[in-house]
Amino acid sequence: MGDIINIFIKSAFIENMALSYFLGMCSFLAVSKSVKTALGLGLAVIFVQGLTIPMNWLIDYYLLGENGIFGIDLTFLRFIIFISTIAALVQLVEMVVEKVSPSLYNSLGIFLPLITVNCAILGASLFMITKEYNFAQSVSFGLGGGVGWALAIVAIAGIREKMSYSIIPAPLRGLGMAFILTGIMGIAFMGLMGIDPAAFK
Amino acid sequence: MAEVQELTKKEPSSFSFGKAERKLITDPINDNNPVTVQILGVCSALAVTTLLTKAIVMGIAVTLVTAFSNMFTAMLRDYIPKSIRMIVQLVIIAFLVTVVELILKAVNYPIWKELSVFIGLIITNCILMGRLEAFAMSNKPWRSFLDGIGNGLGYSVILIIVAVVRELFGKGSLLDYKIIGPTSEYVLNTNQISWLSWYATNNLAILSPAAMFIVAIIIWVQRSRNRKLIDIS
Amino acid sequence: MHSTAYIIRFTIVMTVIVAFVLALMVSGLKGIHTENEEVYNKKGILSAVSEQLGKDVNVMSNKEVQEIFGSKIEQKVVNAKGEELSADQIKVATGGAAAKAEDIDLAKEAKKPVDQRLLPIYVFKGNDNKNYNILYVRGKGLWDEIWGYVAMSEDWNTIAGEAFDHKGETPGLGAEIKENKAWYNQFTGKKLYDNTGNFKSVSVVKGGVKDAQHQVDAIAGATITSNGVDEMLERGIKYYEPYMQKVKKQEIKNQ
């Protein structure tokens, strides 16, 4: 159990997908103009990541691995299967949310298609493989990674909203400043690297 | 963008390489750069730029994948069912990325090892999906191929600039050859000529936030020279 | 608009083509991939004695590495009790997966209890006609696993060379254990035992080296990785201690 909490905290803060690996930057920079939309995308990412990582773990273990039902090493199909799972799951989630809760769909819906090509999701799936997590750990890693990413985008959006009142050299306005801010936040998050993950055990 | 659309109307003969085609390649390198103008494919621009070799390999891989995925999609565009379009495009991309990965693993294993998951992350490099949707779905294969090459090169140029700055200032070397800073460190070829030996390597340049700052500076320079790109909002 | 039947047909045809081409490529390239991986691991081992090779391991071709490894290296496997294992014993211990030190899956070994673990030793015959015993150690860095090869001189006390590697340490900080030659070269010449013959290992310390025989400087900004190296060396080399003591006794007897 301690192990699972440890992975959650590690993936949310110390190994933050957005600010220490800089994954999912395309949508991160494009959607972080206001806190409200950032929060919407953040929630969508938590949701999708929490679902796809365990799902991909199951697929990798039971279909592609040597211990799976085919009994042969099919790991070369990993990229294709993972991305298809993510795309299919995102579409499924979109349909379900639309049917069940139109209000949630209105706030989340537009971001869902964007998430398919969010590197943070595929990145987390691939990291889960290289880190050799088991199923429970991968659930916690998926959720933690999503929470960390959402936290980062909301924080950056907050700063960017405030920045709109500042005087910035014209060529740096918008995108340029967003890069610098993300870099500085990345350095700030590096401070968390000093935390010994073993302390949470 | 308006210009590109205008070009597509003419539908030139299949394999010509005239002014319009040249523009497909040169445009994304500066005015319509995927990284600094379209904000696509930033993620990997940061992680793989600590060393110039890695950046070059990554640039080649992305250029190949963009060019061929654009070409295949353009060839298949009339046959792809609209309802599963996204997944089909992703499968084409993922297939090409796997091919590139397998080849790289055979050709240069250490680089493959260093790039690790970032090869796989080419799949979600937004440049690919972006170009497929914006260009390949409405253009002929040859032109789409050129557009892919152009965008891949535009991406590689940024990658290489960032990597040169990071490796030079962070490690004092380029392509693993010591250039500035004290000798007898890092690389084994200590008898190489080294100048500016008082330079102490700046570790910040190796850390990933440095890539963010360098891209920001590139954007700054590019937009000061090309005022029409400035964000007015 | 396409019919459902068409969509299904399209999907199946695409899946079959893609899977077939990839499967073909994988089986075609498999030989090269395994050889590359083997050479990569061997380069890791050889870089611990890079001083003796006279050439940078990283620029060697696959053939050169295999040749040096075949002609100059003798492989041994010992256990934590200090007994040297025969090929058959190794086969039994690994479930038939390996018969030599180089084939052992070291990640798997690290998960076994210490008394069942197989410890590889690579004996390198240097150009100076001395034997260098390369030991393998494994531990945890900040993000993930770190490991290293430590070459011991013939006195089983002085470190003659070393090479560390890692799975995912931060470039510029933790990753320096592999890349910064000035840092890892500090270990060369350090002693494992103090003057009275007690095992002391080499520790990685912050804020300046006080004991020139047993301490090296930590990497600035990478405290956890440095501590990881410290812990890995002390624990990892200790596993080999029974074997080292045995060999030393043997040598005294022979003299």
XYZ file of C-alpha atoms in Angstrom:
689
model
C 0.000 0.000 0.000
C 2.737 2.409 0.971
C 4.313 1.620 -2.345
C 1.187 2.755 -4.195
C 0.911 6.043 -2.326
C 4.610 6.532 -2.938
C 4.155 6.109 -6.710
C 1.172 8.455 -6.705
C 3.073 11.235 -4.975
C 6.150 10.612 -7.045
C 4.292 10.767 -10.362
C 2.192 13.781 -9.374
C 4.923 15.995 -7.969
C 8.452 14.738 -8.309
C 8.241 13.166 -11.764
C 5.686 15.649 -13.006
C 4.784 14.777 -16.605
C 4.449 18.405 -17.663
C 7.147 20.153 -15.678
C 9.932 17.640 -15.329
C 9.518 15.574 -18.505
C 7.831 18.365 -20.493
C 5.324 16.006 -22.061
C 2.015 17.089 -23.538
C 3.410 20.520 -24.277
C 1.364 21.199 -27.421
C -1.957 21.341 -25.667
C -0.272 22.586 -22.512
C 0.848 25.787 -24.230
C -2.226 26.175 -26.414
C -4.873 25.763 -23.737
C -3.231 27.454 -20.746
C -4.521 30.924 -21.568
C -7.286 30.897 -18.953
C -7.707 28.960 -15.725
C -11.195 27.785 -16.609
C -10.297 26.011 -19.832
C -7.065 24.749 -18.285
C -9.047 23.142 -15.495
C -11.357 21.490 -18.039
C -8.457 20.001 -19.973
C -6.730 19.027 -16.739
C -9.765 17.072 -15.553
C -10.092 15.384 -18.929
C -6.448 14.326 -18.758
C -6.818 12.889 -15.239
C -9.848 10.971 -16.421
C -8.350 9.579 -19.613
C -4.946 8.863 -18.108
C -6.476 7.110 -15.115
C -8.352 4.853 -17.529
C -5.846 4.254 -20.302
C -2.746 3.422 -18.269
C -4.293 0.425 -16.448
C -6.043 -0.560 -19.678
C -2.781 -0.529 -21.595
C -1.144 -2.453 -18.775
C -3.744 -5.202 -19.106
C -3.356 -5.287 -22.879
C 0.413 -5.351 -22.669
C 0.439 -8.123 -20.102
C -2.337 -10.358 -21.392
C -2.083 -9.840 -25.151
C 1.403 -8.703 -26.093
C 3.682 -10.186 -23.468
C 5.252 -13.615 -23.502
C 2.990 -14.686 -20.644
C -0.128 -13.581 -22.512
C -2.735 -15.672 -24.264
C -0.762 -15.906 -27.515
C 2.373 -17.000 -25.718
C 4.674 -15.122 -28.102
C 6.478 -11.837 -27.811
C 4.337 -9.328 -29.691
C 5.795 -6.258 -28.042
C 6.725 -4.771 -31.421
C 3.021 -4.008 -31.820
C 3.075 -1.940 -28.632
C 3.017 1.511 -30.236
C 0.143 0.669 -32.557
C -1.956 -1.053 -29.925
C -1.340 1.592 -27.265
C -2.252 4.506 -29.471
C -5.308 2.687 -30.813
C -6.463 1.934 -27.271
C -6.031 5.563 -26.315
C -7.876 6.800 -29.403
C -10.682 4.276 -29.002
C -11.050 4.917 -25.302
C -11.133 8.663 -25.802
C -13.858 8.283 -28.400
C -15.788 5.933 -26.138
C -15.513 8.275 -23.188
C -16.685 11.099 -25.397
C -19.777 9.176 -26.459
C -20.625 8.028 -22.945
C -20.167 11.471 -21.439
C -22.314 12.991 -24.158
C -25.161 10.568 -23.421
C -24.939 10.539 -19.644
C -24.116 14.116 -18.744
C -24.536 16.768 -21.417
C -23.377 19.494 -19.035
C -20.087 17.695 -18.343
C -19.783 17.068 -22.053
C -20.105 20.762 -22.767
C -17.306 21.614 -20.378
C -15.051 18.616 -21.163
C -16.126 17.607 -24.632
C -14.092 19.925 -26.782
C -10.877 18.855 -25.069
C -11.329 15.137 -25.403
C -10.208 14.773 -29.053
C -7.144 16.865 -28.214
C -6.119 14.351 -25.595
C -5.543 11.513 -28.063
C -2.441 13.229 -29.323
C -1.352 14.422 -25.900
C 2.121 12.952 -25.446
C 1.606 12.788 -21.695
C -0.872 9.938 -22.125
C 1.192 7.817 -24.492
C 4.338 8.844 -22.622
C 2.897 7.590 -19.354
C 1.936 4.294 -21.015
C 5.491 3.853 -22.280
C 7.045 4.904 -18.974
C 4.840 2.389 -17.202
C 6.454 -0.283 -19.384
C 10.044 0.822 -18.829
C 9.467 1.158 -15.088
C 8.036 -2.370 -14.952
C 5.049 -1.533 -12.763
C 2.444 -4.096 -11.762
C -1.285 -3.490 -12.211
C -2.018 -1.680 -8.933
C 1.075 0.451 -9.349
C 0.085 1.358 -12.894
C -3.345 2.543 -11.715
C -1.716 4.801 -9.165
C 0.884 5.950 -11.699
C -1.829 6.836 -14.235
C -3.904 8.803 -11.764
C -0.891 10.487 -10.195
C 0.488 11.478 -13.571
C -2.870 12.938 -14.578
C -3.204 14.905 -11.346
C 0.318 16.250 -11.712
C -0.313 17.346 -15.285
C -3.609 19.031 -14.366
C -1.939 20.798 -11.460
C 0.799 22.092 -13.716
C -1.498 23.423 -16.423
C -3.777 25.174 -13.925
C -0.783 26.751 -12.217
C 0.650 27.988 -15.513
C -2.750 29.279 -16.638
C -3.049 31.247 -13.400
C 0.328 32.858 -13.974
C -0.481 33.587 -17.608
C -3.730 35.290 -16.646
C -1.818 37.553 -14.285
C 0.863 38.128 -16.893
C -1.632 39.623 -19.317
C -1.421 42.844 -17.307
C 2.360 43.002 -17.512
C 4.406 44.871 -20.051
C 6.240 42.326 -22.158
C 8.347 42.956 -25.276
C 5.982 42.523 -28.216
C 7.777 39.567 -29.870
C 7.682 37.604 -26.621
C 3.987 38.146 -26.007
C 1.926 34.987 -25.793
C 3.896 31.933 -26.831
C 7.390 33.199 -26.012
C 6.428 34.146 -22.487
C 4.606 30.847 -22.000
C 7.836 29.007 -22.785
C 9.824 31.058 -20.293
C 7.194 30.610 -17.591
C 7.082 26.866 -18.116
C 10.857 26.743 -17.918
C 10.903 28.650 -14.646
C 8.156 26.445 -13.232
C 10.210 23.452 -14.346
C 13.153 24.721 -12.307
C 10.826 25.272 -9.357
C 9.599 21.697 -9.612
C 13.189 20.488 -9.695
C 13.334 21.506 -6.081
C 10.982 18.618 -5.369
C 13.566 16.183 -6.718
C 15.393 16.476 -3.421
C 12.497 14.756 -1.658
C 13.437 11.206 -0.909
C 10.536 9.085 -2.209
C 11.316 6.515 0.464
C 10.017 8.991 3.047
C 6.453 8.195 1.995
C 6.758 4.489 2.593
C -1.642 29.666 -44.880
C -3.672 31.465 -47.571
C -0.808 31.008 -49.975
C -0.653 27.288 -49.422
C -4.336 26.949 -50.150
C -3.940 28.928 -53.298
C -1.155 26.631 -54.435
C -3.228 23.561 -53.890
C -5.890 24.773 -56.320
C -3.611 24.488 -59.298
C -3.166 20.711 -59.002
C 0.103 20.510 -60.972
C 1.335 17.395 -62.757
C 2.210 14.595 -60.381
C 5.989 14.698 -59.890
C 6.986 18.226 -60.838
C 9.323 20.174 -58.596
C 8.797 23.837 -59.385
C 8.583 27.005 -57.373
C 5.351 25.996 -55.680
C 6.864 22.720 -54.530
C 9.991 24.418 -53.287
C 7.806 26.691 -51.231
C 6.207 23.659 -49.598
C 9.631 22.803 -48.230
C 11.040 26.232 -47.407
C 7.911 27.738 -45.885
C 7.803 25.533 -42.758
C 11.503 26.127 -42.120
C 10.953 29.765 -41.269
C 7.641 31.592 -41.719
C 5.423 28.706 -40.814
C 7.762 26.762 -38.545
C 5.944 23.906 -36.818
C 7.618 24.465 -33.451
C 7.857 28.218 -33.067
C 4.821 29.325 -35.063
C 2.341 26.480 -35.138
C 3.319 25.291 -31.592
C 3.406 21.671 -32.666
C 5.757 18.960 -31.474
C 7.329 20.835 -28.596
C 7.556 17.908 -26.180
C 10.305 15.975 -27.847
C 12.109 19.179 -28.817
C 13.033 19.471 -25.162
C 13.944 16.000 -24.075
C 16.215 14.951 -26.918
C 18.259 18.110 -27.302
C 20.896 17.561 -24.616
C 23.271 16.198 -27.247
C 23.555 17.191 -30.894
C 23.769 13.578 -32.093
C 20.467 12.738 -30.439
C 18.809 15.805 -31.956
C 20.033 14.966 -35.450
C 18.856 11.364 -35.216
C 15.494 12.509 -33.872
C 15.203 15.103 -36.642
C 15.860 12.503 -39.333
C 13.380 10.084 -37.756
C 10.630 12.711 -37.528
C 11.254 13.953 -41.081
C 10.976 10.426 -42.446
C 7.846 9.650 -40.499
C 6.121 12.940 -41.420
C 6.987 12.581 -45.088
C 5.854 8.983 -45.436
C 2.779 9.242 -43.232
C 1.712 12.280 -45.256
C 2.273 10.346 -48.464
C 0.420 7.210 -47.363
C -2.501 9.194 -46.014
C -2.751 11.188 -49.218
C -2.717 7.951 -51.198
C -5.431 6.406 -49.061
C -7.481 9.502 -48.415
C -10.387 8.452 -50.640
C -10.573 4.986 -49.103
C -10.358 5.905 -45.411
C -13.816 5.717 -43.806
C -14.583 9.084 -42.249
C -15.858 7.680 -38.958
C -12.590 5.938 -38.051
C -10.317 8.494 -39.704
C -8.360 9.409 -36.579
C -7.546 5.832 -35.637
C -6.505 4.974 -39.185
C -4.159 7.961 -39.275
C -2.724 7.022 -35.896
C -2.167 3.444 -37.019
C -0.293 4.644 -40.108
C 1.885 6.875 -37.944
C 2.449 4.229 -35.283
C 3.367 1.706 -37.969
C 5.973 4.028 -39.475
C 7.365 4.906 -36.070
C 7.760 1.219 -35.237
C 9.580 0.708 -38.539
C 11.911 3.614 -37.782
C 12.513 2.282 -34.290
C 13.367 -1.193 -35.527
C 15.791 0.217 -38.082
C 17.445 2.526 -35.567
C 17.814 -0.333 -33.105
C 19.669 -2.274 -35.782
C 21.798 0.607 -37.025
C 22.786 2.417 -33.852
C 21.880 0.640 -30.647
C 23.375 3.125 -28.118
C 21.407 6.031 -29.605
C 18.262 3.918 -29.611
C 18.901 3.189 -25.947
C 19.392 6.870 -25.136
C 16.291 8.041 -26.961
C 14.243 5.230 -25.369
C 10.582 6.251 -25.046
C 11.032 9.417 -27.074
C 11.076 7.440 -30.314
C 7.659 6.119 -29.398
C 6.523 9.616 -28.572
C 7.017 10.650 -32.197
C 3.536 9.128 -32.628
C 1.971 11.838 -30.524
C 4.140 14.528 -32.026
C 1.408 16.934 -32.988
C 3.234 17.860 -36.209
C 2.218 14.530 -37.685
C -1.501 14.640 -36.930
C -1.579 18.343 -37.640
C -0.102 17.944 -41.110
C -2.239 14.921 -41.943
C -5.409 16.816 -41.111
C -4.397 20.154 -42.554
C -2.618 19.026 -45.692
C -2.496 15.351 -46.613
C -6.245 14.788 -46.393
C -6.798 17.281 -49.218
C -3.684 16.955 -51.396
C -1.961 14.614 -53.823
C 0.687 12.145 -52.485
C 3.773 13.843 -54.005
C 2.873 17.280 -52.699
C 1.999 15.816 -49.314
C 5.363 14.069 -49.245
C 7.132 17.384 -49.866
C 5.040 19.100 -47.226
C 6.062 16.358 -44.805
C 9.741 16.816 -45.646
C 9.392 20.572 -45.193
C 7.730 20.325 -41.821
C 10.129 17.651 -40.678
C 13.047 19.888 -41.638
C 11.470 22.886 -39.929
C 11.252 20.812 -36.779
C 14.809 19.515 -37.168
C 16.210 23.024 -37.595
C 14.807 24.103 -34.223
C 15.942 20.858 -32.634
C 19.462 21.298 -33.957
C 19.738 24.952 -32.911
C 18.577 24.092 -29.394
C 20.902 21.096 -29.214
C 23.926 23.079 -30.424
C 23.395 25.689 -27.715
C 22.762 23.120 -25.006
C 25.647 20.827 -25.831
C 28.113 23.635 -26.437
C 27.374 25.534 -23.256
C 26.413 22.582 -21.124
C 29.168 20.155 -22.036
C 31.567 22.317 -23.999
C 31.449 19.860 -26.861
C 29.712 19.313 -30.185
C 28.962 15.840 -31.516
C 31.060 14.626 -28.561
C 34.141 16.553 -29.707
C 35.438 18.843 -27.022
C 35.386 22.436 -28.241
C 35.531 24.805 -25.323
C 36.211 24.431 -21.643
C 38.860 22.520 -19.690
C 40.272 19.423 -21.347
C 40.594 15.940 -19.879
C 36.966 15.913 -18.895
C 33.944 14.074 -20.261
C 35.350 12.811 -23.539
C 38.281 10.483 -23.892
C 39.940 12.335 -26.765
C 41.951 14.580 -24.479
C 44.548 15.451 -27.086
C 41.975 17.337 -29.137
C 42.542 21.053 -29.434
C 40.580 22.913 -26.840
C 40.321 26.666 -26.629
C 38.621 28.980 -24.183
C 39.807 26.544 -21.560
C 38.779 28.875 -18.733
C 35.134 28.213 -19.569
C 33.345 26.255 -16.850
C 30.522 24.233 -18.349
C 27.094 25.493 -17.400
C 25.015 22.672 -16.043
C 21.776 24.602 -16.444
C 22.002 24.168 -20.204
C 21.762 20.389 -19.843
C 18.692 20.524 -17.609
C 15.426 20.450 -19.509
C 14.127 23.938 -18.539
C 17.040 25.380 -20.528
C 15.449 24.068 -23.724
C 12.339 26.084 -22.883
C 14.389 29.259 -22.532
C 16.272 28.630 -25.761
C 13.065 28.057 -27.722
C 11.679 31.256 -26.183
C 14.760 33.148 -27.356
C 14.414 31.664 -30.857
C 10.782 32.821 -30.903
C 11.857 36.259 -29.709
C 14.469 36.619 -32.442
C 12.202 35.231 -35.132
C 9.282 37.476 -34.236
C 11.403 40.591 -33.937
C 12.600 40.007 -37.476
C 9.220 38.978 -38.793
C 6.716 41.339 -37.178
C 3.677 39.742 -38.769
C 4.057 36.706 -36.502
C 3.622 38.758 -33.319
C 0.788 37.661 -31.055
C -1.665 40.572 -30.878
C -4.154 39.081 -28.445
C -20.606 7.668 -46.620
C -19.103 4.203 -46.194
C -21.075 1.194 -45.026
C -20.300 -0.625 -41.793
C -19.210 -3.692 -43.740
C -16.715 -1.565 -45.656
C -15.343 -0.099 -42.435
C -14.852 -3.540 -40.938
C -13.241 -4.829 -44.129
C -10.936 -1.818 -44.256
C -9.902 -2.264 -40.628
C -9.154 -5.953 -41.045
C -7.132 -5.496 -44.230
C -5.129 -2.660 -42.677
C -4.453 -4.584 -39.460
C -3.298 -7.652 -41.346
C -0.969 -5.707 -43.636
C 0.551 -3.693 -40.802
C 1.011 -6.686 -38.510
C 2.473 -8.779 -41.311
C 5.028 -6.187 -42.412
C 6.106 -5.516 -38.830
C 6.369 -9.194 -37.979
C 8.511 -9.687 -41.066
C 10.796 -6.815 -40.080
C 11.113 -7.962 -36.488
C 12.081 -11.502 -37.403
C 14.414 -10.238 -40.130
C 16.250 -7.860 -37.822
C 16.200 -10.022 -34.723
C 19.740 -11.311 -35.183
C 21.168 -7.822 -35.504
C 19.156 -6.573 -32.531
C 20.372 -9.315 -30.203
C 23.959 -8.854 -31.318
C 23.720 -5.099 -30.765
C 22.336 -5.606 -27.305
C 25.048 -8.111 -26.453
C 27.780 -5.766 -27.672
C 26.222 -2.871 -25.769
C 26.385 -4.836 -22.518
C 29.920 -5.981 -23.248
C 30.997 -2.425 -23.936
C 29.625 -1.542 -20.509
C 31.828 -4.200 -18.931
C 34.904 -3.291 -20.957
C 34.640 0.397 -20.151
C 35.565 -0.476 -16.558
C 39.041 -1.333 -17.858
C 39.123 1.337 -20.577
C 42.567 2.488 -19.383
C 43.994 -0.871 -20.388
C 42.365 -0.994 -23.811
C 44.081 2.027 -25.301
C 40.994 2.861 -27.324
C 37.609 4.384 -26.555
C 35.108 1.558 -26.160
C 32.367 3.631 -27.733
C 34.111 3.897 -31.089
C 34.868 0.179 -31.341
C 33.023 -1.878 -33.902
C 30.884 -4.832 -32.891
C 33.549 -7.197 -34.166
C 36.352 -5.622 -32.148
C 34.327 -5.778 -28.958
C 33.437 -9.425 -29.485
C 37.081 -10.203 -30.238
C 38.452 -8.504 -27.125
C 35.737 -10.030 -25.032
C 36.433 -13.466 -26.434
C 40.222 -13.384 -26.164
C 40.967 -11.324 -23.067
C 38.087 -11.991 -20.733
C 37.460 -15.016 -18.615
C 34.000 -15.290 -17.105
C 33.235 -16.603 -13.657
C 30.126 -16.797 -11.563
C 30.244 -16.955 -7.788
C 27.591 -16.983 -5.081
C 27.352 -15.047 -1.836
C 29.113 -17.868 0.025
C 32.157 -17.350 -2.138
C 31.903 -20.579 -4.128
C 32.614 -20.566 -7.812
C 29.793 -22.148 -9.809
C 30.145 -24.511 -12.756
C 28.199 -24.103 -15.988
C 25.719 -26.779 -14.909
C 25.099 -25.137 -11.573
C 24.440 -21.818 -13.325
C 21.972 -23.524 -15.636
C 20.092 -24.959 -12.690
C 20.053 -21.635 -10.863
C 18.719 -19.673 -13.840
C 16.288 -22.332 -15.000
C 18.309 -23.101 -18.120
C 18.465 -19.525 -19.337
C 22.203 -19.066 -18.974
C 25.398 -21.037 -18.706
C 27.890 -18.165 -18.656
C 28.159 -14.910 -16.735
C 27.313 -12.787 -19.792
C 23.976 -14.520 -20.372
C 22.644 -14.035 -16.855
C 19.666 -11.702 -16.559
C 21.092 -9.420 -13.905
C 17.840 -7.552 -13.301
C 16.218 -10.855 -12.345
C 19.120 -11.788 -10.079
C 18.790 -8.517 -8.190
C 15.285 -9.529 -7.107
C 16.359 -12.885 -5.670
C 17.341 -13.252 -2.006
C 21.042 -12.658 -1.489
C 21.999 -16.242 -0.711
C 20.596 -17.475 -4.043
C 21.944 -14.666 -6.158
C 24.504 -15.272 -8.898
C 27.376 -12.804 -8.954
C 29.300 -12.449 -12.214
C 33.035 -11.787 -12.287
C 34.869 -10.942 -15.491
C 38.601 -11.468 -15.320
C 40.351 -9.199 -17.785
C 43.912 -9.939 -18.822
C 45.554 -6.553 -19.248
C 48.443 -5.673 -21.557
C 50.622 -5.393 -18.441
C 50.000 -9.115 -17.853
C 47.988 -8.434 -14.743
C 44.512 -9.708 -14.078
C 41.730 -7.256 -13.412
C 38.644 -8.681 -11.765
C 35.543 -6.802 -12.838
C 32.730 -6.961 -10.296
C 29.114 -6.045 -10.886
C 27.081 -3.855 -8.532
C 23.491 -2.685 -8.736
C 21.417 -0.213 -6.754
C 18.857 2.547 -6.888
C 19.337 6.115 -8.062
C 16.817 8.931 -7.887
C 14.410 7.830 -10.601
C 15.321 4.276 -11.305
C 17.981 1.620 -11.183
C 21.681 2.338 -11.438
C 24.427 -0.214 -11.893
C 28.128 -0.361 -12.430
C 31.207 -2.451 -13.085
C 34.177 -2.067 -10.774
C 37.565 -3.400 -11.850
C 39.736 -4.590 -8.957
C 43.513 -4.801 -9.119
C 45.298 -8.035 -8.305
C 45.623 -7.103 -4.635
C 41.809 -7.238 -4.317
C 41.941 -3.887 -2.574
C 42.660 -1.093 -5.034
C 40.050 -0.035 -7.574
C 41.602 0.015 -11.045
C 38.676 1.311 -13.062
C 34.947 1.679 -13.038
C 31.945 2.358 -15.249
C 28.474 3.282 -14.097
C 25.233 3.298 -15.984
C 21.647 4.208 -15.185
C 18.154 3.732 -16.493
C 16.793 7.232 -16.247
C 18.750 9.710 -14.126
C 18.430 13.417 -14.877
C 20.782 14.575 -17.647
C 23.273 17.026 -16.203
C 22.722 15.844 -12.628
C 22.387 12.153 -11.814
C 23.347 11.088 -15.329
C 26.841 12.473 -14.667
C 27.706 9.175 -12.990
C 27.916 7.737 -16.487
C 29.016 10.752 -18.522
C 31.373 12.760 -16.364
C 34.727 11.059 -16.672
C 36.315 13.433 -14.184
C 33.766 12.355 -11.614
C 33.895 8.593 -11.932
C 37.655 8.572 -12.399
C 37.874 9.687 -8.774
C 37.263 6.084 -7.788
C 40.382 4.815 -9.519
C 43.093 4.142 -6.969
C 40.790 4.139 -3.943
C 41.046 1.290 -1.465
C 38.280 -0.977 -0.249
C 39.954 -2.105 3.001
C 41.458 0.031 5.739
C 44.946 -0.590 7.146
C 43.723 -3.192 9.623
C 42.053 -5.205 6.871
C 38.456 -4.296 7.634
C 36.066 -3.771 4.736
C 35.336 -0.070 4.448
C 34.170 0.437 0.858
C 34.481 3.780 -0.902
C 31.957 6.379 0.152
C 30.597 9.296 -1.814
C 30.624 12.355 0.436
C 29.479 15.950 0.233
C 31.580 18.916 1.181
C 35.107 17.782 0.451
C 37.066 14.574 0.715
C 38.663 14.006 4.115
C 39.881 10.444 3.730
C 41.785 10.279 0.457
C 41.803 6.470 0.489
C 38.138 5.796 0.950
C 36.168 8.852 -0.118
C 35.171 10.626 -3.322
C 33.278 13.852 -3.894
C 29.521 13.716 -4.561
C 27.944 15.272 -7.653
C 26.577 18.737 -6.909
C 22.792 18.765 -7.183
C 22.448 15.017 -7.362
C 22.477 14.006 -3.715
C 20.144 11.042 -4.033
C 21.991 9.556 -7.005
C 25.330 10.056 -5.202
C 23.963 8.362 -2.101
C 22.700 5.598 -4.383
C 26.208 5.018 -5.742
C 27.611 4.993 -2.212
C 25.071 2.458 -1.004
C 25.364 0.344 -4.150
C 29.141 0.038 -3.838
C 29.145 -0.825 -0.158
C 26.392 -3.444 -0.440
C 27.340 -4.736 -3.881
C 31.018 -5.348 -3.206
C 30.253 -6.878 0.155
C 28.453 -9.724 -1.643
C 31.759 -10.614 -3.235
C 33.657 -10.458 0.065
C 33.531 -14.168 0.939
C 34.945 -14.955 -2.497
C 37.603 -12.280 -2.212
C 38.703 -13.558 1.221
C 38.893 -17.079 -0.124
C 41.053 -16.068 -3.078
C 43.348 -14.041 -0.844
C 43.871 -16.996 1.503
C 44.588 -19.187 -1.512
C 47.177 -16.732 -2.729
C 48.929 -16.600 0.634
C 49.036 -20.395 0.697
C 50.539 -20.517 -2.798
C 53.360 -18.158 -1.969
